[in-house]
Structure formats: structure tokens, C-alpha cells
């Protein structure tokens, strides 16, 4: 999956937070700290810095959800993060994205904080970011 394909899939999956462009994805992947985990109908971007991993984004084609793709991406992400020296992982997710939160909880994450009014929808609505973390 190319950066352009990842950007197109990201646009299918996100309005709030806004989808990432091909250039933004390419820029992230040019960093030695960032990496992609890819599947037929999804991808995940992560990074590891100083022993801590961050899940930057995960996108699964809406037509292919509930088939274990996200679970596989998360499993592979945690393994790759550990291989790169991470002993902990964090992420943030919109409070309304309960499907993603269930995936993260099933992957061993717990809520650690909230960022009030962090996400801004195109209509001006504000949503909290749920910060989650786990130990690898």
C-alpha cells in the first residue's frame, strides 16, 4: 500500500479528526522513528522514541470492518514496537469512536487521561480525546 493509497483509505475513515494527506503520511514515514503496519484493507502508523511507542493512526476500510483486520494490525504494531525497544505505548482517540476504544481495550490499553475539547469537527462541534496507554 502506497502513501497515496493510505491517504485515500484514511479519507474514507475520518472526518474528525481530519484525514491525513499523502504528503503528511510520506513525511511521517520518512522519519527513522516511524513505521507502517499494512494489511489488505487497512494500515496503522506508529512511532517509537526513547522506549515509548505511539499509535499515530489506524484505518480499516469501512467495508472490511469486524473481520479482525484491526486486531491483527494492533497485534503486529505491539510486536514491532517491542522489537524497536518500546516498553510502553500510548494513543489518543476521539471519545465518540467507541469501536476503536473497544479494539484498544481488547489490546490491553486503559484510559489514562482526557483532553477536553481536543477535536474540532467541521461543524464546530468539540469532542474530547481519550488518552490510552499500555505496557508491552
CSV table of C-alpha atoms in Angstrom, one decimal, residues 60-119:
chain,number,residue,atom,x,y,z
A,60,UNK,CA,-9.6,-0.1,8.2
A,61,UNK,CA,-11.8,0.2,5.2
A,62,UNK,CA,-15.4,0.6,6.4
A,63,UNK,CA,-16.5,-2.3,4.1
A,64,UNK,CA,-13.9,-4.6,5.7
A,65,UNK,CA,-14.5,-3.9,9.4
A,66,UNK,CA,-15.4,-6.5,12.0
A,67,UNK,CA,-13.2,-9.1,10.3
A,68,UNK,CA,-10.2,-9.0,12.6
A,69,UNK,CA,-8.1,-6.6,10.5
A,70,UNK,CA,-7.8,-4.0,13.3
A,71,UNK,CA,-6.9,-6.7,15.8
A,72,UNK,CA,-4.2,-8.0,13.5
A,73,UNK,CA,-2.8,-4.6,12.9
A,74,UNK,CA,-2.7,-3.9,16.7
A,75,UNK,CA,-1.0,-7.2,17.4
A,76,UNK,CA,1.6,-6.5,14.8
A,77,UNK,CA,2.1,-3.0,16.0
A,78,UNK,CA,2.7,-4.0,19.6
A,79,UNK,CA,5.2,-6.6,18.4
A,80,UNK,CA,7.0,-4.2,16.2
A,81,UNK,CA,7.1,-1.5,18.9
A,82,UNK,CA,8.6,-4.0,21.3
A,83,UNK,CA,11.2,-5.1,18.7
A,84,UNK,CA,12.1,-1.4,18.3
A,85,UNK,CA,12.7,-1.1,22.1
A,86,UNK,CA,9.4,0.3,23.4
A,87,UNK,CA,8.2,-0.9,26.8
A,88,UNK,CA,5.0,1.3,26.8
A,89,UNK,CA,2.6,2.6,24.2
A,90,UNK,CA,0.1,5.5,24.2
A,91,UNK,CA,-2.5,6.8,21.8
A,92,UNK,CA,-5.4,9.2,21.7
A,93,UNK,CA,-8.8,8.5,20.3
A,94,UNK,CA,-12.0,10.6,19.9
A,95,UNK,CA,-14.4,10.0,22.7
A,96,UNK,CA,-17.2,9.2,20.2
A,97,UNK,CA,-15.1,6.5,18.4
A,98,UNK,CA,-16.3,3.6,20.6
A,99,UNK,CA,-15.4,0.9,18.1
A,100,UNK,CA,-11.7,2.0,18.2
A,101,UNK,CA,-11.8,2.2,22.0
A,102,UNK,CA,-13.1,-1.4,22.2
A,103,UNK,CA,-10.3,-2.5,20.0
A,104,UNK,CA,-7.7,-0.7,22.2
A,105,UNK,CA,-9.3,-2.1,25.4
A,106,UNK,CA,-9.1,-5.6,24.0
A,107,UNK,CA,-5.5,-5.0,23.1
A,108,UNK,CA,-4.6,-4.2,26.7
A,109,UNK,CA,-5.0,-0.4,26.8
A,110,UNK,CA,-6.6,1.6,29.6
A,111,UNK,CA,-7.8,5.2,29.7
A,112,UNK,CA,-5.2,7.4,31.4
A,113,UNK,CA,-6.5,10.9,30.7
A,114,UNK,CA,-8.8,13.1,28.7
A,115,UNK,CA,-8.1,16.2,26.6
A,116,UNK,CA,-11.3,18.2,26.8
A,117,UNK,CA,-12.5,19.7,23.5
A,118,UNK,CA,-9.4,18.5,21.7
A,119,UNK,CA,-11.0,17.6,18.4
